[in-house]
């Protein structure tokens, strides 16, 4: 077997195409858009290159066939914000063979070690956590947009190599039309009656204001967590700008206290269900027309919960439930198309958010694992701390 660095256009195309062989008989697989994967590795489009490095490889067998792939990367924020300097590996695909998988893992480990790193998390993304993060362990249903989906045997390959569970990520599912338990609805009413709190969904014509509010809450609610740095103004603007084509303003909500943003609840129509599953990995002119038609005719039945946050000073007051209750007044309208909610990326290290999901009647639907591999095998392994 031979490991080949991806350093030209043809190899970049092969990096994408090699994955297809592992899903040809899987009815639940939805091929991601090639452009979404290419963007991760494009320094002109991925802001992560400003504070880190990334490399990728293909694995070739003796006959010349590509049988696997992997990427390795690090960002300064994950180096600085972890006690142990840590990089990442991701976009792993491989035949069901330990020697092949171990060669890919060894290659990623060697490169990261040469950069002074002492551990690697995987499979993760060189960028935002809501994309391409974690190994699917349970709930092999159709994936939501830019969520990892993989063969079940990958778990054995990661664990046989020595990766250890760092944290679990749950996707919760809820029937949108189901009424909220009266106990929690009453608690939300108390918050809603507090004159200091107001709730608004975004104005699509003023996404700059939404980006500012999002960044304000994010940096207070999330940046203090291990491995997560502060979000810059550019990153916040880019995030909202990239979401603009698919935004439903009634699915993105902010909570304010005395006119200051203190919480957000961001969902989008699931793009996989809306259009991606009908495309061959590329958004052609026909695909663009189909996208517009399906969006206008409200064909997406799935709300994809991207991120939820409340700043620490306003937690444990019922504000999370109130935010959901207020948004439900519009989402549950008979003219809205949504039938299910999938709340993505709730870590098992965040029991408060797990309780919020359970309080609104949501159930665990999918489980992803994020693993960590310590290069010094004599070091004591520790899981991600409970918040």
mmCIF file of C-alpha atoms in Angstrom:
data_model
loop_
_atom_site.group_PDB
_atom_site.id
_atom_site.type_symbol
_atom_site.label_atom_id
_atom_site.label_comp_id
_atom_site.label_asym_id
_atom_site.label_seq_id
_atom_site.Cartn_x
_atom_site.Cartn_y
_atom_site.Cartn_z
ATOM 1 C CA UNK A 1 0.000 0.000 0.000
ATOM 2 C CA UNK A 2 1.117 3.528 -0.763
ATOM 3 C CA UNK A 3 0.205 6.840 0.867
ATOM 4 C CA UNK A 4 -0.019 9.769 -1.573
ATOM 5 C CA UNK A 5 -0.234 13.417 -0.547
ATOM 6 C CA UNK A 6 -3.057 15.300 -2.260
ATOM 7 C CA UNK A 7 -1.308 18.209 -3.972
ATOM 8 C CA UNK A 8 -3.030 18.715 -7.336
ATOM 9 C CA UNK A 9 -6.481 18.968 -8.894
ATOM 10 C CA UNK A 10 -6.690 15.346 -10.056
ATOM 11 C CA UNK A 11 -5.755 13.985 -6.638
ATOM 12 C CA UNK A 12 -8.243 16.365 -4.999
ATOM 13 C CA UNK A 13 -10.962 14.914 -7.212
ATOM 14 C CA UNK A 14 -9.882 11.396 -6.300
ATOM 15 C CA UNK A 15 -10.001 12.384 -2.627
ATOM 16 C CA UNK A 16 -13.720 13.017 -3.062
ATOM 17 C CA UNK A 17 -14.465 10.127 -5.409
ATOM 18 C CA UNK A 18 -12.752 7.467 -3.276
ATOM 19 C CA UNK A 19 -15.554 7.702 -0.711
ATOM 20 C CA UNK A 20 -18.287 6.642 -3.117
ATOM 21 C CA UNK A 21 -17.257 2.969 -3.203
ATOM 22 C CA UNK A 22 -18.109 2.562 0.491
ATOM 23 C CA UNK A 23 -21.748 3.649 0.107
ATOM 24 C CA UNK A 24 -22.888 2.283 -3.247
ATOM 25 C CA UNK A 25 -25.342 -0.127 -1.588
ATOM 26 C CA UNK A 26 -26.375 2.126 1.304
ATOM 27 C CA UNK A 27 -29.838 3.609 0.767
ATOM 28 C CA UNK A 28 -29.415 6.120 3.609
ATOM 29 C CA UNK A 29 -26.218 7.659 2.305
ATOM 30 C CA UNK A 30 -26.505 11.159 0.861
ATOM 31 C CA UNK A 31 -23.527 12.265 -1.166
ATOM 32 C CA UNK A 32 -22.231 15.622 0.081
ATOM 33 C CA UNK A 33 -21.677 18.427 -2.375
ATOM 34 C CA UNK A 34 -18.133 18.246 -3.739
ATOM 35 C CA UNK A 35 -17.801 22.009 -3.276
ATOM 36 C CA UNK A 36 -18.511 21.746 0.467
ATOM 37 C CA UNK A 37 -15.615 19.350 0.929
ATOM 38 C CA UNK A 38 -13.285 21.221 -1.423
ATOM 39 C CA UNK A 39 -13.947 24.417 0.513
ATOM 40 C CA UNK A 40 -12.486 22.891 3.690
ATOM 41 C CA UNK A 41 -9.136 22.496 1.936
ATOM 42 C CA UNK A 42 -9.133 25.828 0.111
ATOM 43 C CA UNK A 43 -7.040 28.510 1.880
ATOM 44 C CA UNK A 44 -8.999 31.188 0.016
ATOM 45 C CA UNK A 45 -12.314 29.999 1.443
ATOM 46 C CA UNK A 46 -11.509 28.410 4.804
ATOM 47 C CA UNK A 47 -10.555 31.016 7.377
ATOM 48 C CA UNK A 48 -8.984 28.283 9.541
ATOM 49 C CA UNK A 49 -5.855 28.448 7.364
ATOM 50 C CA UNK A 50 -5.093 31.842 8.902
ATOM 51 C CA UNK A 51 -4.264 30.164 12.198
ATOM 52 C CA UNK A 52 -3.367 26.635 11.214
ATOM 53 C CA UNK A 53 -2.305 24.078 8.625
ATOM 54 C CA UNK A 54 -3.983 21.193 6.840
ATOM 55 C CA UNK A 55 -2.831 18.266 4.718
ATOM 56 C CA UNK A 56 -4.579 15.254 3.170
ATOM 57 C CA UNK A 57 -3.610 11.911 1.718
ATOM 58 C CA UNK A 58 -4.964 9.083 -0.390
ATOM 59 C CA UNK A 59 -4.207 5.409 0.190
ATOM 60 C CA UNK A 60 -3.502 3.270 -2.876
ATOM 61 C CA UNK A 61 -3.294 -0.533 -3.033
ATOM 62 C CA UNK A 62 -0.811 -2.570 -5.066
ATOM 63 C CA UNK A 63 -3.083 -2.525 -8.124
ATOM 64 C CA UNK A 64 -3.250 1.277 -8.131
ATOM 65 C CA UNK A 65 -6.802 1.501 -6.760
ATOM 66 C CA UNK A 66 -7.547 4.118 -4.127
ATOM 67 C CA UNK A 67 -8.842 2.403 -0.998
ATOM 68 C CA UNK A 68 -8.824 5.152 1.621
ATOM 69 C CA UNK A 69 -8.203 8.749 2.561
ATOM 70 C CA UNK A 70 -7.538 10.973 5.575
ATOM 71 C CA UNK A 71 -6.791 14.612 6.403
ATOM 72 C CA UNK A 72 -4.781 16.040 9.303
ATOM 73 C CA UNK A 73 -4.813 19.593 10.599
ATOM 74 C CA UNK A 74 -4.474 21.875 13.569
ATOM 75 C CA UNK A 75 -5.594 25.355 14.546
ATOM 76 C CA UNK A 76 -3.801 27.541 17.028
ATOM 77 C CA UNK A 77 -6.935 27.929 19.144
ATOM 78 C CA UNK A 78 -7.091 24.165 19.813
ATOM 79 C CA UNK A 79 -3.380 24.138 20.550
ATOM 80 C CA UNK A 80 -3.703 27.049 22.975
ATOM 81 C CA UNK A 81 -7.009 26.085 24.621
ATOM 82 C CA UNK A 82 -6.212 22.490 25.501
ATOM 83 C CA UNK A 83 -3.777 21.496 28.255
ATOM 84 C CA UNK A 84 -2.269 19.079 25.747
ATOM 85 C CA UNK A 85 -1.388 20.543 22.299
ATOM 86 C CA UNK A 86 -3.937 18.782 20.104
ATOM 87 C CA UNK A 87 -4.542 18.533 16.375
ATOM 88 C CA UNK A 88 -7.173 16.680 14.440
ATOM 89 C CA UNK A 89 -7.813 14.135 11.728
ATOM 90 C CA UNK A 90 -10.915 13.799 9.628
ATOM 91 C CA UNK A 91 -12.538 12.969 6.308
ATOM 92 C CA UNK A 92 -11.476 9.389 6.971
ATOM 93 C CA UNK A 93 -12.701 6.734 4.568
ATOM 94 C CA UNK A 94 -11.207 3.254 4.306
ATOM 95 C CA UNK A 95 -11.785 -0.340 3.362
ATOM 96 C CA UNK A 96 -12.503 -2.713 6.240
ATOM 97 C CA UNK A 97 -8.861 -3.548 6.866
ATOM 98 C CA UNK A 98 -6.826 -2.700 9.958
ATOM 99 C CA UNK A 99 -3.506 -2.448 8.144
ATOM 100 C CA UNK A 100 -4.946 0.079 5.708
ATOM 101 C CA UNK A 101 -6.652 2.122 8.423
ATOM 102 C CA UNK A 102 -3.633 2.041 10.714
ATOM 103 C CA UNK A 103 -1.381 3.272 7.899
ATOM 104 C CA UNK A 104 -3.665 6.269 7.416
ATOM 105 C CA UNK A 105 -3.790 6.980 11.164
ATOM 106 C CA UNK A 106 -0.004 6.610 11.422
ATOM 107 C CA UNK A 107 0.471 9.092 8.598
ATOM 108 C CA UNK A 108 -1.754 11.686 10.279
ATOM 109 C CA UNK A 109 -0.074 11.092 13.641
ATOM 110 C CA UNK A 110 3.448 11.478 12.199
ATOM 111 C CA UNK A 111 2.602 14.770 10.502
ATOM 112 C CA UNK A 112 0.927 16.233 13.587
ATOM 113 C CA UNK A 113 3.791 15.072 15.775
ATOM 114 C CA UNK A 114 6.245 16.838 13.451
ATOM 115 C CA UNK A 115 4.316 20.055 14.158
ATOM 116 C CA UNK A 116 4.840 19.678 17.884
ATOM 117 C CA UNK A 117 1.393 18.312 18.708
ATOM 118 C CA UNK A 118 0.869 15.605 21.304
ATOM 119 C CA UNK A 119 -2.600 14.274 20.517
ATOM 120 C CA UNK A 120 -5.197 14.131 17.754
ATOM 121 C CA UNK A 121 -8.973 14.230 17.889
ATOM 122 C CA UNK A 122 -11.015 12.548 15.235
ATOM 123 C CA UNK A 123 -12.871 12.372 13.080
ATOM 124 C CA UNK A 124 -13.332 16.135 13.178
ATOM 125 C CA UNK A 125 -13.370 19.119 10.838
ATOM 126 C CA UNK A 126 -10.800 21.770 9.965
ATOM 127 C CA UNK A 127 -13.344 24.443 10.784
ATOM 128 C CA UNK A 128 -16.707 24.825 12.505
ATOM 129 C CA UNK A 129 -17.884 22.140 14.909
ATOM 130 C CA UNK A 130 -21.350 21.899 13.384
ATOM 131 C CA UNK A 131 -19.842 20.374 10.229
ATOM 132 C CA UNK A 132 -18.170 16.993 9.637
ATOM 133 C CA UNK A 133 -17.670 16.251 13.338
ATOM 134 C CA UNK A 134 -17.677 12.888 15.080
ATOM 135 C CA UNK A 135 -18.035 9.246 14.035
ATOM 136 C CA UNK A 136 -21.586 7.952 13.620
ATOM 137 C CA UNK A 137 -22.059 5.119 16.109
ATOM 138 C CA UNK A 138 -25.825 4.747 16.365
ATOM 139 C CA UNK A 139 -28.764 5.981 14.293
ATOM 140 C CA UNK A 140 -27.769 5.156 10.742
ATOM 141 C CA UNK A 141 -30.544 7.222 9.195
ATOM 142 C CA UNK A 142 -30.202 9.744 6.403
ATOM 143 C CA UNK A 143 -27.723 12.401 7.536
ATOM 144 C CA UNK A 144 -28.504 16.075 7.834
ATOM 145 C CA UNK A 145 -26.489 18.582 5.833
ATOM 146 C CA UNK A 146 -22.689 18.412 6.415
ATOM 147 C CA UNK A 147 -23.106 15.820 9.177
ATOM 148 C CA UNK A 148 -20.800 12.821 9.209
ATOM 149 C CA UNK A 149 -22.199 9.517 7.998
ATOM 150 C CA UNK A 150 -20.024 6.404 7.813
ATOM 151 C CA UNK A 151 -19.988 2.594 7.701
ATOM 152 C CA UNK A 152 -20.517 0.938 11.101
ATOM 153 C CA UNK A 153 -17.160 -0.874 10.946
ATOM 154 C CA UNK A 154 -15.245 2.404 11.270
ATOM 155 C CA UNK A 155 -15.808 2.297 15.037
ATOM 156 C CA UNK A 156 -13.774 -0.908 15.331
ATOM 157 C CA UNK A 157 -10.949 0.569 13.235
ATOM 158 C CA UNK A 158 -10.667 3.700 15.381
ATOM 159 C CA UNK A 159 -10.809 1.828 18.667
ATOM 160 C CA UNK A 160 -8.416 -0.941 17.608
ATOM 161 C CA UNK A 161 -5.830 1.723 16.756
ATOM 162 C CA UNK A 162 -6.097 3.160 20.247
ATOM 163 C CA UNK A 163 -8.480 6.111 19.881
ATOM 164 C CA UNK A 164 -10.439 6.635 23.098
ATOM 165 C CA UNK A 165 -13.843 8.205 23.547
ATOM 166 C CA UNK A 166 -13.413 11.912 24.306
ATOM 167 C CA UNK A 167 -17.107 12.793 24.232
ATOM 168 C CA UNK A 168 -20.400 11.746 22.698
ATOM 169 C CA UNK A 169 -22.502 14.012 20.501
ATOM 170 C CA UNK A 170 -26.236 13.435 20.435
ATOM 171 C CA UNK A 171 -28.736 14.426 17.789
ATOM 172 C CA UNK A 172 -32.183 14.731 19.364
ATOM 173 C CA UNK A 173 -35.389 14.239 17.374
ATOM 174 C CA UNK A 174 -38.806 15.769 17.990
ATOM 175 C CA UNK A 175 -42.158 15.869 16.234
ATOM 176 C CA UNK A 176 -42.640 19.580 15.555
ATOM 177 C CA UNK A 177 -46.420 19.398 15.977
ATOM 178 C CA UNK A 178 -46.231 17.783 19.425
ATOM 179 C CA UNK A 179 -47.367 20.101 22.206
ATOM 180 C CA UNK A 180 -44.938 21.032 24.943
ATOM 181 C CA UNK A 181 -45.455 19.499 28.389
ATOM 182 C CA UNK A 182 -47.529 21.986 30.416
ATOM 183 C CA UNK A 183 -44.989 21.949 33.282
ATOM 184 C CA UNK A 184 -42.342 23.476 31.042
ATOM 185 C CA UNK A 185 -44.763 25.680 29.136
ATOM 186 C CA UNK A 186 -45.787 27.257 32.462
ATOM 187 C CA UNK A 187 -42.156 27.834 33.379
ATOM 188 C CA UNK A 188 -41.613 29.532 30.032
ATOM 189 C CA UNK A 189 -44.641 31.743 30.659
ATOM 190 C CA UNK A 190 -42.967 33.117 33.779
ATOM 191 C CA UNK A 191 -39.937 34.155 31.737
ATOM 192 C CA UNK A 192 -42.091 35.617 28.977
ATOM 193 C CA UNK A 193 -43.922 37.748 31.521
ATOM 194 C CA UNK A 194 -40.648 39.307 32.685
ATOM 195 C CA UNK A 195 -40.592 42.720 31.064
ATOM 196 C CA UNK A 196 -36.830 42.634 30.663
ATOM 197 C CA UNK A 197 -36.917 39.743 28.177
ATOM 198 C CA UNK A 198 -37.854 40.054 24.532
ATOM 199 C CA UNK A 199 -37.624 37.544 21.685
ATOM 200 C CA UNK A 200 -37.186 38.171 17.977
ATOM 201 C CA UNK A 201 -36.503 36.135 14.872
ATOM 202 C CA UNK A 202 -33.951 37.496 12.410
ATOM 203 C CA UNK A 203 -34.546 40.005 9.692
ATOM 204 C CA UNK A 204 -33.055 38.510 6.544
ATOM 205 C CA UNK A 205 -32.359 41.984 5.194
ATOM 206 C CA UNK A 206 -30.110 42.756 8.164
ATOM 207 C CA UNK A 207 -27.923 39.707 8.676
ATOM 208 C CA UNK A 208 -25.054 41.921 9.841
ATOM 209 C CA UNK A 209 -27.006 42.707 13.002
ATOM 210 C CA UNK A 210 -27.800 39.001 13.425
ATOM 211 C CA UNK A 211 -24.103 38.169 13.069
ATOM 212 C CA UNK A 212 -23.179 40.727 15.741
ATOM 213 C CA UNK A 213 -25.775 39.350 18.143
ATOM 214 C CA UNK A 214 -24.725 35.781 17.419
ATOM 215 C CA UNK A 215 -21.051 36.557 18.037
ATOM 216 C CA UNK A 216 -21.831 38.358 21.291
ATOM 217 C CA UNK A 217 -23.709 35.389 22.747
ATOM 218 C CA UNK A 218 -21.369 32.758 21.285
ATOM 219 C CA UNK A 219 -18.251 34.278 22.812
ATOM 220 C CA UNK A 220 -19.884 34.500 26.234
ATOM 221 C CA UNK A 221 -21.569 31.091 26.141
ATOM 222 C CA UNK A 222 -19.126 28.887 24.251
ATOM 223 C CA UNK A 223 -15.633 30.389 23.997
ATOM 224 C CA UNK A 224 -14.846 29.515 27.612
ATOM 225 C CA UNK A 225 -15.085 25.789 26.826
ATOM 226 C CA UNK A 226 -11.958 23.699 26.276
ATOM 227 C CA UNK A 227 -10.793 23.703 22.667
ATOM 228 C CA UNK A 228 -13.093 26.531 21.558
ATOM 229 C CA UNK A 229 -11.663 29.963 20.844
ATOM 230 C CA UNK A 230 -13.539 33.214 20.452
ATOM 231 C CA UNK A 231 -15.352 33.841 17.198
ATOM 232 C CA UNK A 232 -14.132 36.843 15.226
ATOM 233 C CA UNK A 233 -16.425 39.373 13.591
ATOM 234 C CA UNK A 234 -15.346 38.086 10.170
ATOM 235 C CA UNK A 235 -16.178 34.494 11.116
ATOM 236 C CA UNK A 236 -19.627 35.468 12.377
ATOM 237 C CA UNK A 237 -20.409 37.482 9.244
ATOM 238 C CA UNK A 238 -19.196 34.651 7.014
ATOM 239 C CA UNK A 239 -21.300 32.082 8.861
ATOM 240 C CA UNK A 240 -24.524 34.036 8.414
ATOM 241 C CA UNK A 241 -23.621 34.979 4.845
ATOM 242 C CA UNK A 242 -23.079 31.332 3.891
ATOM 243 C CA UNK A 243 -26.420 30.407 5.422
ATOM 244 C CA UNK A 244 -28.308 33.196 3.642
ATOM 245 C CA UNK A 245 -29.574 31.164 0.621
ATOM 246 C CA UNK A 246 -31.377 28.659 2.840
ATOM 247 C CA UNK A 247 -32.343 30.778 5.833
ATOM 248 C CA UNK A 248 -35.948 30.716 6.974
ATOM 249 C CA UNK A 249 -36.081 33.846 9.179
ATOM 250 C CA UNK A 250 -38.708 32.243 11.414
ATOM 251 C CA UNK A 251 -36.239 29.537 12.447
ATOM 252 C CA UNK A 252 -33.500 31.814 13.816
ATOM 253 C CA UNK A 253 -34.336 33.396 17.162
ATOM 254 C CA UNK A 254 -32.601 35.643 19.644
ATOM 255 C CA UNK A 255 -33.437 36.374 23.270
ATOM 256 C CA UNK A 256 -32.674 39.848 24.607
ATOM 257 C CA UNK A 257 -32.551 41.183 28.126
ATOM 258 C CA UNK A 258 -32.904 44.946 28.313
ATOM 259 C CA UNK A 259 -32.103 44.997 24.585
ATOM 260 C CA UNK A 260 -28.819 43.063 25.009
ATOM 261 C CA UNK A 261 -28.555 39.650 23.280
ATOM 262 C CA UNK A 262 -28.404 36.837 25.847
ATOM 263 C CA UNK A 263 -29.398 33.733 23.873
ATOM 264 C CA UNK A 264 -29.975 32.278 20.434
ATOM 265 C CA UNK A 265 -31.678 29.304 18.836
ATOM 266 C CA UNK A 266 -30.586 28.736 15.232
ATOM 267 C CA UNK A 267 -32.231 26.224 12.930
ATOM 268 C CA UNK A 268 -32.331 25.942 9.154
ATOM 269 C CA UNK A 269 -34.315 23.846 6.682
ATOM 270 C CA UNK A 270 -32.242 20.706 6.199
ATOM 271 C CA UNK A 271 -30.444 21.214 2.902
ATOM 272 C CA UNK A 272 -29.913 17.482 2.386
ATOM 273 C CA UNK A 273 -33.669 16.930 2.308
ATOM 274 C CA UNK A 274 -34.305 20.117 0.392
ATOM 275 C CA UNK A 275 -31.931 19.493 -2.515
ATOM 276 C CA UNK A 276 -28.588 17.718 -1.888
ATOM 277 C CA UNK A 277 -30.002 14.161 -1.926
ATOM 278 C CA UNK A 278 -31.264 14.798 -5.470
ATOM 279 C CA UNK A 279 -27.885 15.886 -6.832
ATOM 280 C CA UNK A 280 -24.788 13.945 -7.994
ATOM 281 C CA UNK A 281 -22.454 15.912 -5.733
ATOM 282 C CA UNK A 282 -22.646 19.068 -7.845
ATOM 283 C CA UNK A 283 -25.088 21.979 -7.900
ATOM 284 C CA UNK A 284 -25.762 22.142 -11.641
ATOM 285 C CA UNK A 285 -28.008 24.709 -13.338
ATOM 286 C CA UNK A 286 -30.804 22.136 -13.173
ATOM 287 C CA UNK A 287 -30.082 21.628 -9.501
ATOM 288 C CA UNK A 288 -30.302 25.360 -8.846
ATOM 289 C CA UNK A 289 -33.705 25.492 -10.500
ATOM 290 C CA UNK A 290 -34.834 22.457 -8.496
ATOM 291 C CA UNK A 291 -33.558 24.080 -5.306
ATOM 292 C CA UNK A 292 -35.527 27.270 -5.931
ATOM 293 C CA UNK A 293 -38.685 25.300 -6.734
ATOM 294 C CA UNK A 294 -38.405 23.032 -3.690
ATOM 295 C CA UNK A 295 -37.686 26.005 -1.433
ATOM 296 C CA UNK A 296 -40.574 28.113 -2.749
ATOM 297 C CA UNK A 297 -42.966 25.167 -2.493
ATOM 298 C CA UNK A 298 -41.707 24.378 1.032
ATOM 299 C CA UNK A 299 -40.573 20.821 0.340
ATOM 300 C CA UNK A 300 -38.215 20.509 3.325
ATOM 301 C CA UNK A 301 -40.028 18.880 6.244
ATOM 302 C CA UNK A 302 -36.965 18.786 8.524
ATOM 303 C CA UNK A 303 -35.753 21.593 10.769
ATOM 304 C CA UNK A 304 -32.059 21.174 11.445
ATOM 305 C CA UNK A 305 -31.083 22.676 14.796
ATOM 306 C CA UNK A 306 -27.559 23.996 14.233
ATOM 307 C CA UNK A 307 -26.695 25.653 17.551
ATOM 308 C CA UNK A 308 -28.293 26.802 20.795
ATOM 309 C CA UNK A 309 -26.726 29.082 23.391
ATOM 310 C CA UNK A 310 -27.554 31.142 26.478
ATOM 311 C CA UNK A 311 -24.938 33.220 28.272
ATOM 312 C CA UNK A 312 -24.063 31.971 31.797
ATOM 313 C CA UNK A 313 -25.738 34.847 33.678
ATOM 314 C CA UNK A 314 -29.119 33.904 32.208
ATOM 315 C CA UNK A 315 -28.941 30.120 32.481
ATOM 316 C CA UNK A 316 -31.060 28.037 34.894
ATOM 317 C CA UNK A 317 -33.955 30.499 34.604
ATOM 318 C CA UNK A 318 -36.008 28.685 31.998
ATOM 319 C CA UNK A 319 -34.865 31.015 29.240
ATOM 320 C CA UNK A 320 -33.940 28.071 26.989
ATOM 321 C CA UNK A 321 -37.483 26.713 27.157
ATOM 322 C CA UNK A 322 -38.984 30.185 26.728
ATOM 323 C CA UNK A 323 -36.945 30.709 23.566
ATOM 324 C CA UNK A 324 -38.278 27.455 22.118
ATOM 325 C CA UNK A 325 -41.848 28.212 23.190
ATOM 326 C CA UNK A 326 -41.741 31.637 21.556
ATOM 327 C CA UNK A 327 -40.357 30.245 18.292
ATOM 328 C CA UNK A 328 -42.928 27.425 18.317
ATOM 329 C CA UNK A 329 -45.722 29.985 17.998
ATOM 330 C CA UNK A 330 -44.601 30.502 14.403
ATOM 331 C CA UNK A 331 -43.045 27.123 13.589
ATOM 332 C CA UNK A 332 -46.195 25.212 14.537
ATOM 333 C CA UNK A 333 -48.392 27.402 12.357
ATOM 334 C CA UNK A 334 -50.367 25.285 9.888
ATOM 335 C CA UNK A 335 -48.805 27.163 6.984
ATOM 336 C CA UNK A 336 -45.286 26.146 7.997
ATOM 337 C CA UNK A 337 -44.013 22.939 6.315
ATOM 338 C CA UNK A 338 -41.884 21.452 9.095
ATOM 339 C CA UNK A 339 -42.764 18.080 10.568
ATOM 340 C CA UNK A 340 -39.620 17.111 12.476
ATOM 341 C CA UNK A 341 -36.817 18.797 14.364
ATOM 342 C CA UNK A 342 -33.325 17.337 14.563
ATOM 343 C CA UNK A 343 -31.277 19.100 17.242
ATOM 344 C CA UNK A 344 -27.678 18.541 16.238
ATOM 345 C CA UNK A 345 -24.508 18.377 18.313
ATOM 346 C CA UNK A 346 -25.495 18.172 21.978
ATOM 347 C CA UNK A 347 -22.448 16.875 23.824
ATOM 348 C CA UNK A 348 -22.716 14.423 26.705
ATOM 349 C CA UNK A 349 -20.490 16.886 28.573
ATOM 350 C CA UNK A 350 -23.393 19.360 28.539
ATOM 351 C CA UNK A 351 -26.099 17.761 30.733
ATOM 352 C CA UNK A 352 -27.943 21.093 31.011
ATOM 353 C CA UNK A 353 -28.562 21.167 27.272
ATOM 354 C CA UNK A 354 -29.488 17.477 27.286
ATOM 355 C CA UNK A 355 -32.137 18.252 29.902
ATOM 356 C CA UNK A 356 -33.512 21.093 27.773
ATOM 357 C CA UNK A 357 -33.893 18.705 24.824
ATOM 358 C CA UNK A 358 -35.604 16.133 27.029
ATOM 359 C CA UNK A 359 -37.891 18.753 28.593
ATOM 360 C CA UNK A 360 -39.287 19.696 25.194
ATOM 361 C CA UNK A 361 -39.997 16.024 24.466
ATOM 362 C CA UNK A 362 -37.047 15.269 22.185
ATOM 363 C CA UNK A 363 -35.399 11.832 22.092
ATOM 364 C CA UNK A 364 -31.868 10.760 21.182
ATOM 365 C CA UNK A 365 -31.945 9.887 17.482
ATOM 366 C CA UNK A 366 -28.291 9.649 16.476
ATOM 367 C CA UNK A 367 -25.039 9.309 18.387
ATOM 368 C CA UNK A 368 -21.590 10.375 17.191
ATOM 369 C CA UNK A 369 -18.316 9.800 19.022
ATOM 370 C CA UNK A 370 -15.392 12.182 18.991
ATOM 371 C CA UNK A 371 -12.244 10.269 19.838
ATOM 372 C CA UNK A 372 -8.844 11.366 21.119
ATOM 373 C CA UNK A 373 -5.531 9.610 20.562
ATOM 374 C CA UNK A 374 -2.592 10.444 22.847
ATOM 375 C CA UNK A 375 0.771 10.140 21.128
ATOM 376 C CA UNK A 376 2.469 9.305 24.429
ATOM 377 C CA UNK A 377 0.691 6.077 25.270
ATOM 378 C CA UNK A 378 1.879 6.220 28.895
ATOM 379 C CA UNK A 379 -0.057 9.449 29.592
ATOM 380 C CA UNK A 380 -3.291 9.221 31.529
ATOM 381 C CA UNK A 381 -6.334 9.749 29.318
ATOM 382 C CA UNK A 382 -9.053 12.144 30.465
ATOM 383 C CA UNK A 383 -12.444 12.707 28.889
ATOM 384 C CA UNK A 384 -13.783 16.150 28.042
ATOM 385 C CA UNK A 385 -14.839 17.874 31.305
ATOM 386 C CA UNK A 386 -18.504 18.111 32.245
ATOM 387 C CA UNK A 387 -19.804 21.683 31.983
#
